[in-house]
Tab-separated table of C-alpha atoms and ligand atoms in Angstrom:
chain	number	residue	atom	x	y	z
A	113	MET	CA	71.270	110.262	90.050
A	114	THR	CA	69.565	108.810	93.064
A	115	LEU	CA	69.848	105.595	95.025
A	116	ASN	CA	66.951	103.544	96.195
A	117	LYS	CA	65.436	104.791	99.452
A	118	THR	CA	66.036	101.387	101.037
A	119	PHE	CA	69.813	101.611	100.400
A	120	LEU	CA	71.600	100.389	103.511
A	121	TRP	CA	74.078	103.039	104.644
A	122	GLY	CA	76.204	102.004	107.522
A	123	GLY	CA	79.411	100.375	108.642
A	124	SER	CA	81.128	97.167	109.486
A	125	ILE	CA	83.105	95.888	112.482
A	126	ALA	CA	84.452	92.525	113.651
A	127	ALA	CA	84.328	91.054	117.149
A	128	HIS	CA	88.014	90.329	117.656
A	129	GLN	CA	88.999	93.850	116.540
A	130	CYS	CA	86.688	95.728	118.876
A	131	GLU	CA	85.131	93.719	121.699
A	132	GLY	CA	88.094	93.112	123.995
A	133	ALA	CA	86.893	91.158	127.074
A	134	TRP	CA	88.874	88.261	125.649
A	135	ASN	CA	88.446	85.995	128.657
A	136	GLU	CA	85.218	87.282	130.160
A	137	ASN	CA	81.976	85.368	130.710
A	138	GLY	CA	83.291	82.067	129.512
A	139	LYS	CA	84.922	83.126	126.224
A	140	GLY	CA	87.519	80.659	125.027
A	141	LEU	CA	90.819	81.354	123.351
A	142	GLY	CA	90.332	82.507	119.756
A	143	ILE	CA	93.086	82.406	117.161
A	144	MET	CA	93.485	86.190	117.134
A	145	ASP	CA	94.067	86.214	120.907
A	146	LEU	CA	97.546	84.859	120.179
A	147	VAL	CA	98.568	87.561	117.714
A	148	THR	CA	100.696	90.455	118.943
A	149	GLN	CA	100.647	94.023	117.804
A	150	GLY	CA	102.814	94.784	114.791
A	151	SER	CA	103.118	97.803	112.470
A	152	HIS	CA	103.439	98.639	108.812
A	153	GLU	CA	107.157	97.745	109.084
A	154	THR	CA	107.042	94.893	111.608
A	155	PRO	CA	104.763	91.891	111.059
A	156	ARG	CA	102.508	90.770	113.879
A	157	GLU	CA	103.900	87.845	115.831
A	158	ILE	CA	101.840	84.700	116.279
A	159	THR	CA	102.718	83.086	119.592
A	160	LYS	CA	101.845	79.638	120.930
A	161	THR	CA	100.945	80.897	124.369
A	162	ILE	CA	100.315	84.343	125.792
A	163	GLU	CA	103.747	85.738	126.521
A	164	GLN	CA	104.409	88.218	129.271
A	165	GLY	CA	105.407	91.713	128.140
A	166	LYS	CA	103.820	91.418	124.669
A	167	ILE	CA	100.769	93.372	123.583
A	168	TYR	CA	97.816	91.336	122.278
A	169	PRO	CA	95.372	93.908	120.894
A	170	SER	CA	92.339	91.604	120.764
A	171	HIS	CA	92.436	91.237	124.558
A	172	THR	CA	91.193	94.751	125.080
A	173	GLY	CA	90.113	95.903	121.610
A	174	ILE	CA	88.249	99.166	122.070
A	175	ASP	CA	86.251	97.578	124.911
A	176	PHE	CA	83.141	97.413	122.715
A	177	TYR	CA	81.941	94.425	124.762
A	178	HIS	CA	81.213	96.932	127.544
A	179	THR	CA	80.514	100.083	125.540
A	180	TYR	CA	78.323	98.795	122.736
A	181	LYS	CA	75.228	100.678	123.915
A	182	GLU	CA	76.980	104.040	123.877
A	183	ASP	CA	78.738	103.231	120.595
A	184	ILE	CA	75.522	102.151	118.883
A	185	ALA	CA	73.863	105.349	120.088
A	186	LEU	CA	76.568	107.294	118.280
A	187	LEU	CA	76.049	105.297	115.085
A	188	ALA	CA	72.313	105.889	115.406
A	189	GLU	CA	73.010	109.647	115.712
A	190	MET	CA	74.774	109.431	112.366
A	191	GLY	CA	71.604	107.893	110.946
A	192	PHE	CA	72.992	104.401	110.373
A	193	LYS	CA	70.593	102.043	108.567
A	194	ALA	CA	72.810	98.972	109.022
A	195	LEU	CA	75.732	97.679	111.029
A	196	ARG	CA	77.631	94.553	110.147
A	197	ILE	CA	78.941	92.731	113.223
A	198	SER	CA	80.573	89.374	113.637
A	199	ILE	CA	79.904	86.694	116.193
A	200	ASP	CA	83.009	85.448	117.950
A	201	TRP	CA	82.694	81.680	117.744
A	202	SER	CA	84.906	81.286	120.847
A	203	ARG	CA	82.327	83.213	122.920
A	204	ILE	CA	79.607	80.768	121.920
A	205	TYR	CA	81.532	77.507	121.951
A	206	PRO	CA	84.749	78.359	123.860
A	207	LYS	CA	86.645	75.351	122.584
A	208	GLY	CA	84.455	74.725	119.546
A	209	ASP	CA	83.535	71.126	120.219
A	210	GLU	CA	81.380	71.385	123.386
A	211	GLU	CA	77.943	69.824	123.632
A	212	LYS	CA	76.269	72.979	124.958
A	213	ALA	CA	76.699	76.593	124.010
A	214	ASN	CA	77.936	79.179	126.517
A	215	ALA	CA	74.697	80.957	127.463
A	216	ALA	CA	76.487	84.200	128.414
A	217	GLY	CA	77.997	84.442	124.933
A	218	VAL	CA	74.681	83.925	123.214
A	219	GLU	CA	72.997	86.487	125.480
A	220	PHE	CA	75.659	89.073	124.669
A	221	TYR	CA	74.889	88.895	120.932
A	222	GLN	CA	71.153	88.843	121.564
A	223	SER	CA	71.371	92.023	123.533
A	224	LEU	CA	73.729	93.590	120.976
A	225	VAL	CA	71.227	92.828	118.203
A	226	ASP	CA	68.323	94.087	120.328
A	227	GLU	CA	70.218	97.339	120.821
A	228	LEU	CA	70.635	97.747	117.090
A	229	LEU	CA	66.976	97.019	116.467
A	230	LYS	CA	65.985	99.503	119.151
A	231	HIS	CA	67.711	102.150	117.039
A	232	LYS	CA	66.221	100.781	113.779
A	233	ILE	CA	69.649	99.680	112.599
A	234	GLU	CA	69.599	96.528	110.449
A	235	PRO	CA	72.007	93.928	111.902
A	236	ILE	CA	74.115	92.132	109.285
A	237	VAL	CA	75.839	89.212	110.943
A	238	THR	CA	79.039	87.541	109.847
A	239	LEU	CA	79.396	84.088	111.335
A	240	TYR	CA	83.156	83.710	110.776
A	241	HIS	CA	85.441	86.716	110.748
A	242	PHE	CA	88.826	85.279	111.748
A	243	GLU	CA	87.434	84.031	115.084
A	244	LEU	CA	88.181	80.322	115.177
A	245	PRO	CA	88.573	78.653	118.621
A	246	VAL	CA	92.251	77.698	119.073
A	247	HIS	CA	91.252	74.246	120.353
A	248	LEU	CA	89.879	73.327	116.935
A	249	VAL	CA	93.250	74.084	115.388
A	250	ARG	CA	95.239	72.145	117.959
A	251	GLU	CA	93.004	69.177	118.448
A	252	TYR	CA	91.595	68.766	114.930
A	253	GLY	CA	93.990	70.533	112.609
A	254	SER	CA	91.608	73.405	111.694
A	255	TRP	CA	89.560	73.317	108.477
A	256	ALA	CA	91.711	70.606	107.000
A	257	ASN	CA	89.561	68.263	109.119
A	258	ARG	CA	85.951	67.811	108.025
A	259	ARG	CA	84.805	67.535	111.602
A	260	VAL	CA	85.360	71.266	111.917
A	261	ILE	CA	82.605	71.761	109.341
A	262	ASP	CA	80.193	69.988	111.740
A	263	PHE	CA	81.295	72.119	114.672
A	264	TYR	CA	80.881	75.233	112.565
A	265	LEU	CA	77.371	74.174	111.552
A	266	LYS	CA	76.437	73.559	115.180
A	267	PHE	CA	77.648	77.052	115.999
A	268	CYS	CA	75.704	78.500	113.045
A	269	LYS	CA	72.548	76.650	114.161
A	270	THR	CA	72.885	78.076	117.677
A	271	MET	CA	73.093	81.608	116.291
A	272	TYR	CA	70.411	81.267	113.583
A	273	GLU	CA	68.038	80.045	116.311
A	274	ALA	CA	69.097	82.581	118.935
A	275	LEU	CA	68.631	85.507	116.554
A	276	LYS	CA	65.689	84.161	114.544
A	277	GLY	CA	63.245	86.822	113.440
A	278	LYS	CA	65.693	89.559	114.403
A	279	VAL	CA	68.531	89.152	111.929
A	280	ARG	CA	67.611	88.985	108.235
A	281	TYR	CA	71.068	89.257	106.664
A	282	TRP	CA	73.830	86.788	107.372
A	283	ALA	CA	77.298	86.195	105.918
A	284	THR	CA	78.784	82.740	106.347
A	285	PHE	CA	82.463	83.764	106.130
A	286	ASN	CA	84.651	86.821	105.756
A	287	GLU	CA	87.276	86.748	102.994
A	288	MET	CA	88.035	83.098	102.686
A	289	ASN	CA	89.096	83.928	99.123
A	290	HIS	CA	92.605	84.884	100.299
A	291	ILE	CA	93.275	81.125	100.508
A	292	ASP	CA	94.398	79.557	97.257
A	293	PRO	CA	96.933	76.782	96.933
A	294	GLN	CA	98.323	78.383	93.757
A	295	THR	CA	99.613	81.504	95.437
A	296	GLU	CA	102.389	82.097	97.956
A	297	ALA	CA	100.827	83.291	101.159
A	298	SER	CA	102.057	85.224	104.159
A	299	ASP	CA	101.769	83.774	107.656
A	300	ILE	CA	99.263	86.366	108.799
A	301	PHE	CA	96.886	85.700	105.867
A	302	THR	CA	96.659	81.922	106.332
A	303	TYR	CA	96.607	82.396	110.086
A	304	ILE	CA	93.763	84.860	110.305
A	305	ILE	CA	91.601	82.679	108.081
A	306	ALA	CA	92.516	79.205	109.349
A	307	GLY	CA	94.748	79.582	112.429
A	308	LEU	CA	97.753	78.037	110.655
A	309	LYS	CA	101.027	79.734	109.748
A	310	TYR	CA	101.947	79.345	106.119
A	311	SER	CA	105.648	78.884	106.884
A	312	GLU	CA	104.896	75.974	109.224
A	313	MET	CA	102.365	74.266	107.037
A	314	GLN	CA	103.239	70.763	105.929
A	315	ASN	CA	102.407	69.950	102.330
A	316	LYS	CA	101.323	73.532	101.730
A	317	LYS	CA	99.401	73.194	98.466
A	318	GLN	CA	97.446	70.180	99.519
A	319	THR	CA	96.580	71.647	102.920
A	320	LEU	CA	95.404	74.901	101.385
A	321	ALA	CA	93.328	73.090	98.737
A	322	THR	CA	91.634	70.971	101.459
A	323	ILE	CA	91.058	73.917	103.790
A	324	SER	CA	89.649	76.070	101.064
A	325	TYR	CA	87.345	73.298	99.771
A	326	ASN	CA	86.107	72.493	103.251
A	327	MET	CA	85.386	76.141	104.023
A	328	THR	CA	83.503	76.567	100.733
A	329	LEU	CA	81.495	73.473	101.499
A	330	ALA	CA	80.853	74.694	105.039
A	331	SER	CA	79.512	77.917	103.592
A	332	ALA	CA	77.116	76.051	101.270
A	333	LYS	CA	75.876	73.902	104.142
A	334	ALA	CA	75.449	76.937	106.380
A	335	VAL	CA	73.324	78.604	103.722
A	336	GLN	CA	71.138	75.524	103.448
A	337	LEU	CA	70.815	75.311	107.225
A	338	GLY	CA	69.984	78.985	107.601
A	339	HIS	CA	67.250	78.784	104.988
A	340	SER	CA	65.779	75.714	106.661
A	341	ILE	CA	65.651	77.465	110.030
A	342	ASP	CA	64.033	80.599	108.609
A	343	ALA	CA	63.050	80.907	104.961
A	344	ALA	CA	63.199	84.704	105.330
A	345	ASN	CA	66.970	84.616	105.968
A	346	LYS	CA	69.084	86.191	103.294
A	347	ILE	CA	72.471	84.511	103.457
A	348	GLY	CA	75.580	85.623	101.627
A	349	CYS	CA	79.319	85.388	101.894
A	350	VAL	CA	81.868	88.195	102.076
A	351	PHE	CA	84.830	88.356	99.718
A	352	GLY	CA	87.786	90.737	99.719
A	353	LEU	CA	88.467	91.576	96.117
A	354	THR	CA	91.447	93.527	94.790
A	355	PRO	CA	91.308	93.663	90.995
A	356	ALA	CA	94.689	93.167	89.312
A	357	TYR	CA	95.055	95.201	86.096
A	358	PRO	CA	97.334	94.242	83.235
A	359	ILE	CA	100.355	96.522	83.018
A	360	ASN	CA	99.832	96.997	79.259
A	361	CYS	CA	98.187	95.460	76.213
A	362	ASN	CA	100.826	92.814	75.684
A	363	PRO	CA	98.536	89.759	75.434
A	364	ILE	CA	100.846	87.786	77.735
A	365	ASN	CA	100.358	90.386	80.462
A	366	VAL	CA	96.602	90.527	79.847
A	367	MET	CA	96.492	86.754	80.306
A	368	ASN	CA	98.656	86.992	83.450
A	369	ALA	CA	96.200	89.512	84.893
A	370	PHE	CA	93.241	87.298	84.015
A	371	LYS	CA	94.839	84.342	85.769
A	372	GLU	CA	95.810	86.369	88.812
A	373	ASN	CA	92.286	87.642	89.223
A	374	GLU	CA	90.803	84.178	88.826
A	375	HIS	CA	92.515	83.013	92.017
A	376	GLU	CA	89.934	85.051	93.841
A	377	PHE	CA	86.863	83.613	92.146
A	378	TYR	CA	86.688	79.833	92.298
A	379	GLN	CA	84.969	79.833	95.715
A	380	ILE	CA	82.487	82.500	94.614
A	381	ASP	CA	81.836	80.411	91.489
A	382	ALA	CA	81.055	77.412	93.688
A	383	MET	CA	78.748	79.391	95.949
A	384	CYS	CA	76.863	81.106	93.129
A	385	THR	CA	76.621	78.373	90.549
A	386	GLY	CA	76.015	75.510	92.988
A	387	LYS	CA	78.967	73.492	91.769
A	388	PHE	CA	82.651	73.427	92.750
A	389	PRO	CA	84.195	74.615	89.451
A	390	ARG	CA	85.539	72.020	87.059
A	391	TYR	CA	88.496	74.214	86.017
A	392	LYS	CA	89.748	74.193	89.610
A	393	LEU	CA	89.358	70.470	89.966
A	394	CYS	CA	91.316	69.910	86.730
A	395	GLU	CA	94.028	72.250	87.958
A	396	TYR	CA	94.309	70.258	91.212
A	397	GLN	CA	94.380	66.995	89.393
A	398	GLU	CA	97.247	68.125	87.196
A	399	GLN	CA	99.207	69.016	90.302
A	400	GLY	CA	98.484	65.822	92.133
A	401	LEU	CA	96.234	67.536	94.689
A	402	THR	CA	93.277	65.504	95.784
A	403	LEU	CA	89.887	66.349	97.264
A	404	ASP	CA	87.550	63.982	98.886
A	405	ILE	CA	84.294	64.946	97.165
A	406	THR	CA	81.135	63.020	98.066
A	407	ALA	CA	77.698	62.954	96.457
A	408	ASP	CA	76.411	64.644	99.595
A	409	ASP	CA	78.886	67.496	99.006
A	410	GLU	CA	77.570	67.955	95.461
A	411	ARG	CA	74.051	68.203	96.785
A	412	ALA	CA	75.153	70.701	99.412
A	413	PHE	CA	76.700	72.965	96.781
A	414	ALA	CA	73.578	72.733	94.613
A	415	ASP	CA	71.225	73.497	97.547
A	416	GLY	CA	73.419	76.017	99.334
A	417	ARG	CA	73.690	78.838	96.821
A	418	ILE	CA	74.174	82.265	98.392
A	419	ASP	CA	71.489	84.994	98.161
A	420	PHE	CA	73.886	87.936	97.895
A	421	ILE	CA	77.545	88.804	97.616
A	422	GLY	CA	79.341	90.880	100.256
A	423	LEU	CA	82.194	92.850	98.722
A	424	ASN	CA	85.129	94.182	100.700
A	425	TYR	CA	86.983	96.628	98.534
A	426	TYR	CA	89.948	98.777	99.479
A	427	SER	CA	92.390	98.757	96.610
A	428	SER	CA	93.492	97.478	93.221
A	429	SER	CA	96.883	96.347	91.996
A	430	VAL	CA	98.737	95.596	88.786
A	431	ALA	CA	99.247	91.923	87.923
A	432	HIS	CA	102.764	90.496	87.836
A	433	TYR	CA	104.310	90.810	84.407
A	434	GLU	CA	107.363	89.866	82.397
A	435	GLY	CA	110.269	92.007	83.589
A	436	GLY	CA	108.464	93.368	86.653
A	437	GLU	CA	110.169	91.057	89.175
A	438	ASN	CA	111.817	93.915	91.097
A	439	ASP	CA	108.708	96.073	91.430
A	440	GLU	CA	107.263	96.831	94.830
A	441	GLU	CA	104.726	94.170	95.885
A	442	THR	CA	101.366	95.034	97.410
A	443	LEU	CA	100.027	93.313	100.496
A	444	PHE	CA	97.414	91.435	98.461
A	445	GLY	CA	99.784	90.345	95.706
A	446	GLY	CA	100.477	92.191	92.464
A	447	VAL	CA	102.516	95.343	92.141
A	448	GLN	CA	101.827	99.053	92.686
A	449	ASN	CA	99.977	101.054	90.067
A	450	PRO	CA	101.964	104.171	89.077
A	451	TYR	CA	98.763	106.065	88.224
A	452	LEU	CA	97.361	105.858	91.722
A	453	GLU	CA	98.151	107.382	95.062
A	454	LYS	CA	98.765	105.154	98.038
A	455	SER	CA	97.567	105.283	101.639
A	456	SER	CA	100.197	105.601	104.375
A	457	TRP	CA	100.089	101.802	104.579
A	458	GLY	CA	100.818	101.381	100.901
A	459	TRP	CA	97.289	100.481	99.716
A	460	SER	CA	96.639	102.147	96.412
A	461	ILE	CA	93.531	104.303	96.267
A	462	ASP	CA	91.321	103.486	93.275
A	463	PRO	CA	87.657	104.549	93.414
A	464	VAL	CA	87.082	103.630	89.754
A	465	GLY	CA	88.253	100.132	90.597
A	466	LEU	CA	85.164	99.818	92.803
A	467	ARG	CA	82.839	100.586	89.888
A	468	TYR	CA	84.778	98.171	87.783
A	469	ILE	CA	84.612	95.270	90.247
A	470	LEU	CA	80.965	95.914	91.057
A	471	ASN	CA	80.104	95.668	87.360
A	472	TYR	CA	82.296	92.620	86.949
A	473	ILE	CA	80.778	90.550	89.726
A	474	TYR	CA	77.255	91.677	89.030
A	475	ARG	CA	77.455	90.681	85.382
A	476	ARG	CA	79.199	87.392	86.225
A	477	TYR	CA	76.713	86.288	88.877
A	478	SER	CA	73.544	88.415	88.625
A	479	LEU	CA	73.216	88.482	92.392
A	480	PRO	CA	72.560	91.491	94.609
A	481	ILE	CA	75.745	92.966	96.102
A	482	ILE	CA	76.371	94.838	99.300
A	483	ILE	CA	79.651	96.637	99.865
A	484	THR	CA	80.542	95.178	103.240
A	485	GLU	CA	83.824	97.034	103.725
A	486	ASN	CA	85.544	100.079	102.263
A	487	GLY	CA	87.523	102.789	103.977
A	488	LEU	CA	90.846	104.535	104.556
A	489	GLY	CA	93.296	103.555	107.281
A	490	ALA	CA	95.086	106.753	108.258
A	491	VAL	CA	96.859	108.462	111.143
A	492	ASP	CA	94.532	110.994	112.769
A	493	GLU	CA	95.975	113.889	114.770
A	494	LEU	CA	94.066	116.041	117.197
A	495	ASP	CA	94.461	119.743	116.443
A	496	LYS	CA	95.092	122.360	119.133
A	497	ASP	CA	91.403	122.474	119.936
A	498	GLY	CA	91.185	118.696	120.214
A	499	ASN	CA	89.323	118.300	116.886
A	500	ILE	CA	90.060	115.814	114.128
A	501	GLU	CA	89.774	117.245	110.652
A	502	ASP	CA	89.939	114.046	108.650
A	503	ASN	CA	89.417	115.551	105.234
A	504	TYR	CA	91.454	112.777	103.602
A	505	ARG	CA	88.932	110.184	104.838
A	506	ILE	CA	86.000	112.244	103.615
A	507	GLU	CA	87.691	112.578	100.226
A	508	TYR	CA	88.333	108.834	100.003
A	509	ILE	CA	84.800	107.799	100.880
A	510	LYS	CA	83.213	110.528	98.764
A	511	LYS	CA	85.080	109.369	95.669
A	512	HIS	CA	84.049	105.759	96.282
A	513	ILE	CA	80.410	106.653	96.782
A	514	GLU	CA	80.478	108.595	93.525
A	515	GLN	CA	81.572	105.449	91.748
A	516	ILE	CA	78.914	103.352	93.496
A	517	ARG	CA	76.264	105.792	92.296
A	518	LYS	CA	77.554	105.411	88.753
A	519	ALA	CA	77.577	101.659	89.046
A	520	VAL	CA	74.005	101.635	90.326
A	521	VAL	CA	72.407	104.417	88.346
A	522	GLU	CA	74.312	104.275	85.048
A	523	ASP	CA	75.391	100.660	84.922
A	524	HIS	CA	72.333	99.134	86.682
A	525	VAL	CA	74.281	97.074	89.192
A	526	ASP	CA	72.042	95.813	91.949
A	527	CYS	CA	74.000	97.117	94.922
A	528	PHE	CA	71.824	97.461	98.030
A	529	GLY	CA	74.150	98.971	100.588
A	530	TYR	CA	77.417	100.588	101.510
A	531	LEU	CA	79.128	99.745	104.827
A	532	THR	CA	82.334	101.522	105.684
A	533	TRP	CA	85.185	99.839	107.493
A	534	ALA	CA	85.082	100.793	110.213
A	535	PRO	CA	82.770	103.502	111.542
A	536	ILE	CA	84.652	103.577	114.854
A	537	ASP	CA	88.432	103.241	115.307
A	538	LEU	CA	89.452	99.694	116.135
A	539	VAL	CA	92.385	97.309	115.929
A	540	SER	CA	93.860	96.760	112.456
A	541	ALA	CA	93.648	93.130	111.342
A	542	THR	CA	96.858	92.995	109.342
A	543	THR	CA	99.061	95.115	111.614
A	544	GLY	CA	97.341	95.029	115.001
A	545	GLU	CA	97.731	98.802	115.342
A	546	MET	CA	95.306	101.337	116.725
A	547	ARG	CA	97.299	103.985	114.879
A	548	LYS	CA	95.781	102.826	111.588
A	549	ARG	CA	92.415	104.446	112.086
A	550	TYR	CA	89.333	104.114	109.917
A	551	GLY	CA	86.536	105.565	112.080
A	552	PHE	CA	84.163	108.512	111.990
A	553	ILE	CA	84.465	108.131	115.756
A	554	TYR	CA	87.882	108.503	117.376
A	555	VAL	CA	88.791	106.193	120.198
A	556	ASP	CA	91.395	107.421	122.629
A	557	LYS	CA	93.556	104.360	122.654
A	558	HIS	CA	97.147	104.047	121.532
A	559	ASP	CA	99.492	101.310	120.463
A	560	ASP	CA	101.315	101.266	123.791
A	561	GLY	CA	98.013	100.440	125.470
A	562	THR	CA	97.489	103.918	126.977
A	563	GLY	CA	94.392	106.089	126.472
A	564	SER	CA	91.130	106.777	128.220
A	565	LEU	CA	89.012	104.897	125.630
A	566	ALA	CA	86.911	108.047	125.313
A	567	ARG	CA	84.990	108.434	122.048
A	568	LYS	CA	85.124	111.629	120.004
A	569	LYS	CA	83.319	112.605	116.806
A	570	LYS	CA	85.637	113.417	113.894
A	571	LYS	CA	84.734	115.848	111.119
A	572	SER	CA	83.780	112.854	108.989
A	573	PHE	CA	81.072	111.959	111.522
A	574	TYR	CA	79.025	114.988	110.573
A	575	TRP	CA	79.825	114.568	106.903
A	576	TYR	CA	78.658	110.917	106.770
A	577	GLN	CA	75.590	111.871	108.792
A	578	ASN	CA	74.628	114.222	105.993
A	579	VAL	CA	75.460	111.675	103.293
A	580	ILE	CA	72.980	109.266	104.884
A	581	LYS	CA	70.381	111.962	105.418
A	582	SER	CA	70.544	112.984	101.756
A	583	ASN	CA	70.661	109.308	100.652
A	584	GLY	CA	74.045	109.895	99.050
A	585	SER	CA	73.094	112.905	96.971
A	586	GLU	CA	75.089	115.392	99.091
A	587	LEU	CA	78.721	114.304	99.218
B	291	BGP	C1	89.656	93.333	105.750
B	291	BGP	C2	89.174	92.610	106.997
B	291	BGP	C3	88.872	93.494	108.158
B	291	BGP	C4	89.683	94.746	108.261
B	291	BGP	C5	90.085	95.346	106.926
B	291	BGP	C6	91.122	96.437	106.988
B	291	BGP	O1	90.380	92.462	104.951
B	291	BGP	O2	88.006	91.891	106.702
B	291	BGP	O3	88.848	92.697	109.320
B	291	BGP	O4	90.628	94.712	109.192
B	291	BGP	O5	90.535	94.366	106.014
B	291	BGP	O6	92.413	95.863	107.172
B	291	BGP	P1	93.394	96.409	108.287
B	291	BGP	O7	92.651	96.357	109.549
B	291	BGP	O8	94.546	95.531	108.282
B	291	BGP	O9	93.729	97.790	107.871
């Protein structure tokens, strides 16, 4: 049972969760710069201005902006073949609508990519990972306004050109699929994706339908643009998928589960088939939701099909069912699965679910897939000798890799890489904590802002190093 020698082993990070340097070298205010630290119990607060006495984790991150060379050297020591990074839009166009790009921002990412290439690490670049300039929300109303698509394309063009010949793999967006007008959303979910709080949104369903359509269209146009700038570019989109299982074989519950899962797929359908799906348009029409679709949009969808699918997978759930109203909800919707263990943050642990979803999307779209995120958020304690024996993390990743091998070798899924979230501890997106750690590399930083920022290899560092060395055969 072996994987292809070109399999991309590595990890994934996002700018706003690691870079810090939130107002250095011309960076503008990004939406995540206004989100305070929360916890599993207390939601992150989204403030209108920066308030004294509150902690905003993106402002300092893990200081990756200044430490990237040392950090990349550690990843190279582990044998990394690929690292997925994101470009913070507000570093390139601080307000989003400027004429000229901020040269210092562009240079930062050029030198970051050069550093990766120096170590023979393939850069995989996400163009939008929750890093929208705040000005575009305030002045234009975020993605509900089509002008934001043009600003986004200008930003994409700047980066495609600046990194031409160096970056082969691009992702247009991270996890836009959490936006669907048919589901109730939490403030943090609509905010991280579009800079708007769900509770304050006027005409919620219509706004979400427009935002989601415009982002899907923006992705198609960005694919087209990237191909025209360099035909060698491979351009995908990243989706966070959490399969919802039926609770039992009652056909009503099976149908409920089917419907719940389908909320996640209409944008992927559009990006893979080259057409915004008819079933979604009919659904909108029945509910009085309107979209302004032009002939130019239709051409953009047809010409902007993605080359690969990026899959973020952490967990599965059980679909809502008759009589289950009082069950404990999961963060991503659905209820807890009694057959599975949960992480300390309540995310159920389901390695087989990864094989299932890989098969499902591969057979539905016949496109290559890369696992762009997977990992365990856990509390790591230093033992008396200062070591971190994170056996739970090793166990989690090992079980997921076993399922990937089955999906590839036994089920013939074309999966070309596995990137863990995140190879180095960084700020949690949903809670803003440092305490929720994912890394093979420990960062000495704590939720109260203290810590030396020193890096330390955990036990999993050496374990993953060997996994890569053996191309996944020694787990
Ligand atoms: C994904 C996001 C990442 C990352 C991850 C883990 O949905 O793309 O940015 O943060 O989830 O979530 P958290 O950091 O909340 O544990």
